[in-house]
PDB file of C-alpha atoms in Angstrom:
ATOM      1  CA  MET A  79      10.335 -75.975  -7.608  1.00 50.00           C
ATOM      2  CA  THR A  80       9.848 -79.268  -9.312  1.00 59.00           C
ATOM      3  CA  GLY A  81      11.995 -78.120 -12.149  1.00 62.00           C
ATOM      4  CA  GLN A  82      15.000 -77.517  -9.940  1.00 70.00           C
ATOM      5  CA  LYS A  83      17.478 -80.259  -9.430  1.00 71.00           C
ATOM      6  CA  LEU A  84      18.729 -80.976  -5.968  1.00 62.00           C
ATOM      7  CA  ASP A  85      22.434 -80.579  -5.501  1.00 68.00           C
ATOM      8  CA  GLN A  86      23.994 -83.996  -4.862  1.00 70.00           C
ATOM      9  CA  ASN A  87      26.163 -82.535  -2.095  1.00 73.00           C
ATOM     10  CA  SER A  88      23.180 -81.089  -0.239  1.00 68.00           C
ATOM     11  CA  PRO A  89      22.722 -82.229   3.386  1.00 66.00           C
ATOM     12  CA  LEU A  90      19.019 -82.697   2.663  1.00 62.00           C
ATOM     13  CA  ILE A  91      19.697 -85.846   0.645  1.00 62.00           C
ATOM     14  CA  GLY A  92      18.984 -88.913   2.790  1.00 61.00           C
ATOM     15  CA  ARG A  93      17.474 -86.887   5.607  1.00 64.00           C
ATOM     16  CA  PHE A  94      14.081 -88.606   5.347  1.00 61.00           C
ATOM     17  CA  ASP A  95      15.667 -92.075   5.487  1.00 62.00           C
ATOM     18  CA  GLN A  96      17.724 -91.181   8.547  1.00 64.00           C
ATOM     19  CA  SER A  97      14.756 -89.588  10.259  1.00 73.00           C
ATOM     20  CA  PHE A  98      12.511 -92.558   9.481  1.00 77.00           C
ATOM     21  CA  LEU A  99      15.104 -95.042  10.768  1.00 78.00           C
ATOM     22  CA  ILE A 100      15.639 -93.110  13.989  1.00 82.00           C
ATOM     23  CA  HIS A 101      11.895 -92.907  14.633  1.00 83.00           C
ATOM     24  CA  MET A 102      11.419 -96.613  13.938  1.00 88.00           C
ATOM     25  CA  ILE A 103      14.233 -97.615  16.307  1.00 90.00           C
ATOM     26  CA  ARG A 104      12.942 -95.257  18.999  1.00 90.00           C
ATOM     27  CA  ASP A 105       9.377 -96.516  18.623  1.00 93.00           C
ATOM     28  CA  PHE A 106      10.553-100.134  18.719  1.00 95.00           C
ATOM     29  CA  PHE A 107      12.364 -99.630  22.019  1.00 96.00           C
ATOM     30  CA  ILE A 108       9.474 -97.694  23.540  1.00 96.00           C
ATOM     31  CA  ILE A 109       7.044-100.471  22.622  1.00 97.00           C
ATOM     32  CA  LEU A 110       9.509-103.097  23.873  1.00 97.00           C
ATOM     33  CA  LEU A 111       9.803-101.244  27.176  1.00 98.00           C
ATOM     34  CA  MET A 112       6.015-100.963  27.509  1.00 98.00           C
ATOM     35  CA  VAL A 113       5.526-104.676  26.797  1.00 98.00           C
ATOM     36  CA  THR A 114       8.224-105.587  29.331  1.00 98.00           C
ATOM     37  CA  VAL A 115       6.668-103.393  32.028  1.00 98.00           C
ATOM     38  CA  LEU A 116       3.234-104.852  31.286  1.00 98.00           C
ATOM     39  CA  GLU A 117       4.585-108.411  31.452  1.00 98.00           C
ATOM     40  CA  PHE A 118       6.318-107.822  34.787  1.00 98.00           C
ATOM     41  CA  ALA A 119       3.211-106.118  36.185  1.00 98.00           C
ATOM     42  CA  LEU A 120       1.032-109.074  35.165  1.00 97.00           C
ATOM     43  CA  LYS A 121       3.480-111.580  36.657  1.00 98.00           C
ATOM     44  CA  ALA A 122       3.691-109.605  39.898  1.00 96.00           C
ATOM     45  CA  GLY A 123      -0.092-109.443  40.040  1.00 96.00           C
ATOM     46  CA  MET A 124      -0.361-113.193  39.517  1.00 96.00           C
ATOM     47  CA  VAL A 125       2.194-113.910  42.245  1.00 91.00           C
ATOM     48  CA  TYR A 126       0.397-111.587  44.664  1.00 90.00           C
ATOM     49  CA  TYR A 127      -2.969-113.166  43.795  1.00 91.00           C
ATOM     50  CA  LYS A 128      -1.589-116.670  44.315  1.00 88.00           C
ATOM     51  CA  PHE A 129      -0.024-115.633  47.631  1.00 84.00           C
ATOM     52  CA  ARG A 130      -3.289-114.153  48.901  1.00 85.00           C
ATOM     53  CA  VAL A 131      -5.676-116.802  47.578  1.00 88.00           C
ATOM     54  CA  HIS A 132      -3.655-120.011  47.793  1.00 87.00           C
ATOM     55  CA  GLY A 133      -1.207-119.021  50.559  1.00 85.00           C
ATOM     56  CA  PRO A 134      -3.115-120.482  53.527  1.00 86.00           C
ATOM     57  CA  SER A 135      -3.743-123.830  51.814  1.00 89.00           C
ATOM     58  CA  ASP A 136      -0.121-123.989  50.615  1.00 89.00           C
ATOM     59  CA  ALA A 137       1.068-123.327  54.174  1.00 89.00           C
ATOM     60  CA  GLN A 138      -1.258-126.049  55.501  1.00 92.00           C
ATOM     61  CA  GLU A 139       0.120-128.546  52.962  1.00 93.00           C
ATOM     62  CA  ALA A 140       3.673-127.555  53.878  1.00 92.00           C
ATOM     63  CA  ALA A 141       2.887-128.017  57.588  1.00 93.00           C
ATOM     64  CA  GLN A 142       1.520-131.486  56.845  1.00 94.00           C
ATOM     65  CA  ASP A 143       4.665-132.335  54.859  1.00 93.00           C
ATOM     66  CA  LEU A 144       6.866-131.074  57.688  1.00 92.00           C
ATOM     67  CA  ALA A 145       4.905-133.088  60.261  1.00 92.00           C
ATOM     68  CA  ASP A 146       5.341-136.169  58.059  1.00 92.00           C
ATOM     69  CA  ASN A 147       9.073-135.427  57.852  1.00 89.00           C
ATOM     70  CA  VAL A 148       9.296-135.235  61.646  1.00 89.00           C
ATOM     71  CA  ARG A 149       7.445-138.548  62.016  1.00 88.00           C
ATOM     72  CA  SER A 150       9.761-140.162  59.454  1.00 86.00           C
ATOM     73  CA  ILE A 151      12.823-138.884  61.295  1.00 85.00           C
ATOM     74  CA  MET A 152      11.544-140.380  64.527  1.00 84.00           C
ATOM     75  CA  ARG A 153      10.735-143.717  62.875  1.00 83.00           C
ATOM     76  CA  ASN A 154      13.685-144.219  60.570  1.00 80.00           C
ATOM     77  CA  GLU A 155      16.572-141.995  61.490  1.00 64.00           C
ATOM     78  CA  GLY A 156      17.176-142.765  65.120  1.00 72.00           C
ATOM     79  CA  GLY A 157      14.537-140.815  66.993  1.00 77.00           C
ATOM     80  CA  PRO A 158      15.172-137.837  69.234  1.00 78.00           C
ATOM     81  CA  VAL A 159      18.963-138.108  69.064  1.00 78.00           C
ATOM     82  CA  ALA A 160      18.957-137.876  65.260  1.00 81.00           C
ATOM     83  CA  ALA A 161      16.489-134.994  65.379  1.00 82.00           C
ATOM     84  CA  ARG A 162      19.180-132.725  66.823  1.00 82.00           C
ATOM     85  CA  THR A 163      21.171-133.241  63.623  1.00 85.00           C
ATOM     86  CA  VAL A 164      18.347-133.413  61.090  1.00 88.00           C
ATOM     87  CA  TYR A 165      16.223-130.471  62.283  1.00 88.00           C
ATOM     88  CA  PRO A 166      18.793-127.841  61.193  1.00 89.00           C
ATOM     89  CA  ILE A 167      18.954-129.539  57.789  1.00 91.00           C
ATOM     90  CA  LEU A 168      15.161-129.375  57.542  1.00 91.00           C
ATOM     91  CA  LYS A 169      15.303-125.704  58.477  1.00 91.00           C
ATOM     92  CA  ASP A 170      17.806-124.958  55.706  1.00 93.00           C
ATOM     93  CA  ASN A 171      15.795-126.936  53.151  1.00 92.00           C
ATOM     94  CA  TRP A 172      12.509-125.230  54.011  1.00 91.00           C
ATOM     95  CA  ASP A 173      14.206-121.815  54.081  1.00 90.00           C
ATOM     96  CA  GLY A 174      15.363-122.510  50.545  1.00 91.00           C
ATOM     97  CA  LEU A 175      11.744-123.085  49.552  1.00 89.00           C
ATOM     98  CA  GLY A 176      10.655-119.769  51.076  1.00 86.00           C
ATOM     99  CA  TYR A 177       9.177-121.100  54.317  1.00 89.00           C
ATOM    100  CA  ARG A 178      10.063-120.431  57.927  1.00 90.00           C
ATOM    101  CA  ILE A 179       9.534-123.420  60.171  1.00 92.00           C
ATOM    102  CA  ALA A 180       9.375-124.090  63.876  1.00 92.00           C
ATOM    103  CA  ILE A 181       9.217-127.464  65.613  1.00 93.00           C
ATOM    104  CA  ILE A 182       8.226-127.073  69.256  1.00 93.00           C
ATOM    105  CA  PRO A 183       8.253-130.103  71.585  1.00 93.00           C
ATOM    106  CA  SER A 184       5.467-130.415  74.147  1.00 92.00           C
ATOM    107  CA  ASP A 185       6.005-130.734  77.901  1.00 93.00           C
ATOM    108  CA  VAL A 186       5.402-134.494  77.806  1.00 92.00           C
ATOM    109  CA  THR A 187       8.067-134.829  75.103  1.00 90.00           C
ATOM    110  CA  ILE A 188      10.563-132.764  77.072  1.00 91.00           C
ATOM    111  CA  ARG A 189      10.015-134.832  80.227  1.00 91.00           C
ATOM    112  CA  SER A 190      10.219-138.162  78.361  1.00 89.00           C
ATOM    113  CA  ILE A 191      13.398-137.309  76.444  1.00 88.00           C
ATOM    114  CA  GLU A 192      15.116-135.832  79.503  1.00 89.00           C
ATOM    115  CA  GLU A 193      14.347-139.008  81.414  1.00 89.00           C
ATOM    116  CA  GLY A 194      15.204-141.512  78.680  1.00 85.00           C
ATOM    117  CA  PHE A 195      18.039-139.811  76.788  1.00 85.00           C
ATOM    118  CA  GLU A 196      19.431-137.359  79.350  1.00 85.00           C
ATOM    119  CA  PHE A 197      19.219-134.234  77.210  1.00 86.00           C
ATOM    120  CA  THR A 198      16.615-131.536  76.749  1.00 88.00           C
ATOM    121  CA  PRO A 199      15.017-131.482  73.305  1.00 87.00           C
ATOM    122  CA  GLU A 200      14.906-128.008  71.854  1.00 87.00           C
ATOM    123  CA  GLY A 201      13.290-128.613  68.488  1.00 88.00           C
ATOM    124  CA  LEU A 202      13.491-125.571  66.231  1.00 89.00           C
ATOM    125  CA  PRO A 203      12.355-122.441  68.053  1.00 89.00           C
ATOM    126  CA  ARG A 204      10.481-119.745  66.185  1.00 85.00           C
ATOM    127  CA  GLY A 205      13.278-117.256  66.558  1.00 79.00           C
ATOM    128  CA  ASP A 206      12.684-113.652  65.609  1.00 82.00           C
ATOM    129  CA  TRP A 207      10.314-113.848  62.683  1.00 80.00           C
ATOM    130  CA  PRO A 208       9.541-110.423  61.268  1.00 76.00           C
ATOM    131  CA  ASP A 209       5.996-109.125  61.470  1.00 76.00           C
ATOM    132  CA  THR A 210       4.902-109.169  57.843  1.00 69.00           C
ATOM    133  CA  ALA A 211       1.976-110.333  55.804  1.00 64.00           C
ATOM    134  CA  HIS A 212       2.218-114.078  55.715  1.00 75.00           C
ATOM    135  CA  ALA A 213       0.322-117.313  55.450  1.00 82.00           C
ATOM    136  CA  SER A 214       0.995-119.725  58.285  1.00 86.00           C
ATOM    137  CA  ALA A 215      -0.249-123.037  59.567  1.00 88.00           C
ATOM    138  CA  THR A 216       0.336-124.896  62.808  1.00 90.00           C
ATOM    139  CA  LEU A 217      -0.187-128.621  63.099  1.00 93.00           C
ATOM    140  CA  ALA A 218       0.003-130.772  66.226  1.00 94.00           C
ATOM    141  CA  ILE A 219       1.952-134.024  66.134  1.00 92.00           C
ATOM    142  CA  THR A 220       0.126-136.650  68.154  1.00 92.00           C
ATOM    143  CA  ALA A 221       1.521-139.819  69.660  1.00 90.00           C
ATOM    144  CA  GLU A 222       1.063-143.100  67.837  1.00 89.00           C
ATOM    145  CA  PRO A 223       1.873-146.531  69.281  1.00 89.00           C
ATOM    146  CA  PHE A 224       5.445-146.550  67.907  1.00 87.00           C
ATOM    147  CA  CYS A 225       6.106-143.185  69.624  1.00 86.00           C
ATOM    148  CA  LEU A 226       5.691-144.622  73.106  1.00 85.00           C
ATOM    149  CA  ALA A 227       9.073-146.368  73.000  1.00 84.00           C
ATOM    150  CA  CYS A 228      10.846-143.003  73.382  1.00 85.00           C
ATOM    151  CA  HIS A 229       8.020-140.820  74.700  1.00 87.00           C
ATOM    152  CA  THR A 230       7.537-142.887  77.833  1.00 86.00           C
ATOM    153  CA  GLU A 231       5.268-140.423  79.618  1.00 88.00           C
ATOM    154  CA  ALA A 232       2.897-140.049  76.664  1.00 88.00           C
ATOM    155  CA  ALA A 233      -0.199-141.986  75.741  1.00 90.00           C
ATOM    156  CA  VAL A 234      -1.544-142.618  72.248  1.00 91.00           C
ATOM    157  CA  GLY A 235      -3.201-139.414  71.038  1.00 91.00           C
ATOM    158  CA  ASP A 236      -1.236-137.046  73.294  1.00 92.00           C
ATOM    159  CA  VAL A 237       0.311-134.032  71.599  1.00 93.00           C
ATOM    160  CA  LEU A 238       4.078-134.542  71.342  1.00 92.00           C
ATOM    161  CA  GLY A 239       4.737-131.171  69.795  1.00 93.00           C
ATOM    162  CA  GLU A 240       3.693-128.903  67.016  1.00 94.00           C
ATOM    163  CA  VAL A 241       5.086-127.704  63.739  1.00 94.00           C
ATOM    164  CA  THR A 242       4.532-124.203  62.436  1.00 92.00           C
ATOM    165  CA  VAL A 243       5.119-123.268  58.831  1.00 91.00           C
ATOM    166  CA  ARG A 244       5.017-119.697  57.626  1.00 90.00           C
ATOM    167  CA  ARG A 245       5.462-118.347  54.142  1.00 83.00           C
ATOM    168  CA  ASP A 246       6.527-114.733  53.910  1.00 74.00           C
TER     169      ASP A 246
END
């Protein structure tokens, strides 16, 4: 068999090279697919781990930031009247960050604003939040001396409302 010459027109010529190339390309794409699946699985696992482990503290920090935003609005932006305009903007901004927020005024706030500004403050109601696994935090906003100018029925330390932040 070694003494026979292979016909140059035979379809067997180049068959090994074609077979080898096809196997190499196939193996490359299979390995690429496996690495991609592994990478996505690891990233998903890390996101889930971060959500479960750091979710409550992240929600608490976000609630503190939101409470600070509400205080700043009341101090610098015109108080309860400006809040009607700024609260929806806050809601959109926090939604963009993946949080659902609610700003609920207390009874003393509602009475004070109705008396002093002749409208009923609504804040941002919770709405219909779906029941899912989430990390949430609620933080009370208490009256400080500068608050008493608008919140006439409140005393320093009274709860003027609460903010709730939830990350789904």
